Coordinates of C-alpha atoms in Angstrom, one line a residue:
A283 CA -164.2 27.8 57.2
G284 CA -165.6 29.3 54.1
I285 CA -169.1 30.8 53.6
N286 CA -171.6 29.0 51.3
T287 CA -172.8 31.7 49.1
R288 CA -173.6 33.0 45.6
C289 CA -172.3 36.1 43.9
V290 CA -174.9 37.9 41.7
I291 CA -173.3 40.2 39.1
T292 CA -175.9 42.4 37.4
G293 CA -175.6 44.6 34.2
T294 CA -173.5 44.4 31.2
G295 CA -170.1 45.7 30.3
S296 CA -166.8 45.2 28.4
L297 CA -165.4 42.9 31.1
E298 CA -168.4 40.5 31.2
K299 CA -166.8 37.8 29.2
E300 CA -163.5 38.1 31.0
L301 CA -165.4 37.9 34.4
K302 CA -167.3 34.8 33.3
N303 CA -164.0 33.2 32.1
A304 CA -162.3 34.0 35.5
A305 CA -165.1 32.5 37.5
H306 CA -165.0 29.3 35.6
R307 CA -161.1 29.3 35.7
L308 CA -161.1 29.7 39.5
G309 CA -163.7 27.0 39.8
I310 CA -166.4 29.1 41.1
G311 CA -168.6 29.3 38.0
E312 CA -171.6 27.5 39.7
A313 CA -171.6 30.2 42.5
V314 CA -171.5 33.2 40.3
V315 CA -174.6 34.2 38.6
F316 CA -174.4 36.8 35.7
T317 CA -177.9 38.5 35.3
G318 CA -177.0 40.7 32.4
F319 CA -179.3 43.8 32.1
V320 CA -182.0 43.8 34.9
E321 CA -185.3 45.7 34.3
N322 CA -186.5 45.5 38.0
V323 CA -183.3 46.1 40.0
A324 CA -185.4 46.6 43.3
Q325 CA -186.9 43.1 42.9
L326 CA -183.3 41.6 42.5
I327 CA -181.9 43.6 45.4
A328 CA -184.7 42.4 47.7
T329 CA -183.4 38.7 47.3
L330 CA -179.8 39.7 48.3
D331 CA -178.1 39.5 51.8
V332 CA -175.5 41.9 51.1
V333 CA -175.1 44.8 48.3
V334 CA -171.7 45.5 47.0
L335 CA -170.6 48.1 44.8
P336 CA -166.8 47.7 44.1
S337 CA -166.4 50.8 41.9
L338 CA -163.0 52.2 41.0
T339 CA -164.7 55.5 40.3
E340 CA -168.4 56.7 41.0
S341 CA -170.0 59.9 41.0
F342 CA -173.1 58.9 43.0
G343 CA -173.7 55.3 43.2
L344 CA -177.7 54.8 42.5
A345 CA -177.5 51.2 42.8
L346 CA -176.0 51.5 46.3
V347 CA -178.7 54.0 47.3
E348 CA -181.4 51.6 46.0
G349 CA -180.0 48.8 48.2
M350 CA -179.8 51.0 51.2
C351 CA -183.4 52.2 50.5
L352 CA -184.4 48.5 50.8
G353 CA -182.6 48.1 54.1
K354 CA -179.8 46.0 52.8
P355 CA -176.3 46.1 54.3
C356 CA -173.8 47.5 51.8
V357 CA -170.2 47.3 51.2
A358 CA -168.7 49.8 48.7
S359 CA -165.5 51.2 47.5
N360 CA -164.3 54.2 49.1
V361 CA -164.3 56.5 46.1
G362 CA -165.9 59.7 44.8
G363 CA -169.7 60.2 45.8
I364 CA -170.0 56.9 47.7
R365 CA -168.0 58.7 50.7
E366 CA -171.2 61.1 50.6
I367 CA -173.6 58.2 50.9
I368 CA -171.8 55.8 53.4
T369 CA -170.1 56.6 56.6
D370 CA -167.9 53.5 57.2
G371 CA -169.2 51.3 60.1
E372 CA -172.4 53.5 60.5
N373 CA -174.7 52.9 57.6
G374 CA -172.5 50.5 55.5
L375 CA -168.8 49.3 55.1
L376 CA -166.1 50.9 52.8
A377 CA -163.2 49.3 51.3
E378 CA -160.2 50.8 49.4
P379 CA -160.6 50.5 45.8
K380 CA -158.6 47.7 44.0
N381 CA -158.3 45.8 47.2
A382 CA -160.3 42.6 46.8
P383 CA -159.2 41.0 50.2
A384 CA -160.4 43.9 52.2
L385 CA -163.7 43.9 50.0
A386 CA -164.1 40.1 50.8
E387 CA -163.4 40.5 54.4
K388 CA -166.1 43.1 54.8
I389 CA -168.6 40.9 52.8
A390 CA -167.8 37.9 54.9
F391 CA -168.1 40.0 58.1
L392 CA -171.6 41.0 57.2
L393 CA -172.4 37.3 56.3
K394 CA -171.0 36.0 59.5
N395 CA -172.7 38.7 61.7
P396 CA -176.5 39.0 60.6
E397 CA -177.4 41.3 63.6
K398 CA -174.7 43.7 62.8
A399 CA -175.8 43.5 59.1
R400 CA -179.4 44.2 59.9
G401 CA -178.4 47.2 62.0
L402 CA -176.2 48.6 59.2
G403 CA -179.1 48.0 56.8
E404 CA -181.6 49.8 58.9
K405 CA -179.3 52.8 59.2
A406 CA -178.7 52.8 55.6
A407 CA -182.5 53.0 55.0
K408 CA -182.7 55.8 57.3
T409 CA -179.9 57.6 55.6
V410 CA -181.7 57.4 52.2
E411 CA -184.8 58.6 53.8
E412 CA -183.2 61.5 55.5
K413 CA -180.8 62.5 52.6
F414 CA -182.1 61.3 49.2
D415 CA -185.8 61.3 49.5
A416 CA -187.4 63.0 46.5
R417 CA -189.0 65.7 48.7
V418 CA -185.7 66.4 50.5
M419 CA -183.6 66.4 47.4
A420 CA -186.2 68.9 45.8
K421 CA -186.1 71.1 48.9
K422 CA -182.1 71.2 48.9
I423 CA -182.0 71.9 45.1
T424 CA -184.5 74.8 45.6
E425 CA -182.4 76.2 48.5
L426 CA -179.3 76.0 46.4
Y427 CA -181.0 77.9 43.5
R428 CA -182.3 80.4 45.9
N429 CA -178.9 81.1 47.4
C430 CA -177.3 81.4 43.9
A431 CA -180.0 83.8 42.6
F432 CA -180.4 85.9 45.8
G433 CA -177.0 85.3 47.5

């Protein structure tokens, strides 16, 4: 059985027109919302059940951290800096890049298992608080500079 859901794609990019055409060609155009540029991303993220970042490369994944900060369960590609943010199965779910079926499976799992999704979201928020809070980041950067300067 399928899951009655909507997909929200934010931002702009070179593939936007191609993605819109693909959605219509696949007959899912009504279920896919293209927002374009969004000024208040947090307000949009607050409305989502799952945050997905299917990057092929990613140095940090700010959108992912924003979703985690709001306690949203997240699914992301197992690439670059995302591996430093998400521990698979602990505070989010990871899928191999370019593996759409695996990504879809993990999204469906979260939608079908709201308790598990809620738990991952709570752990995600805690991860952001512990690792990426501005005070924590400032302290880490200060320690790095001290270590570099005074060895």
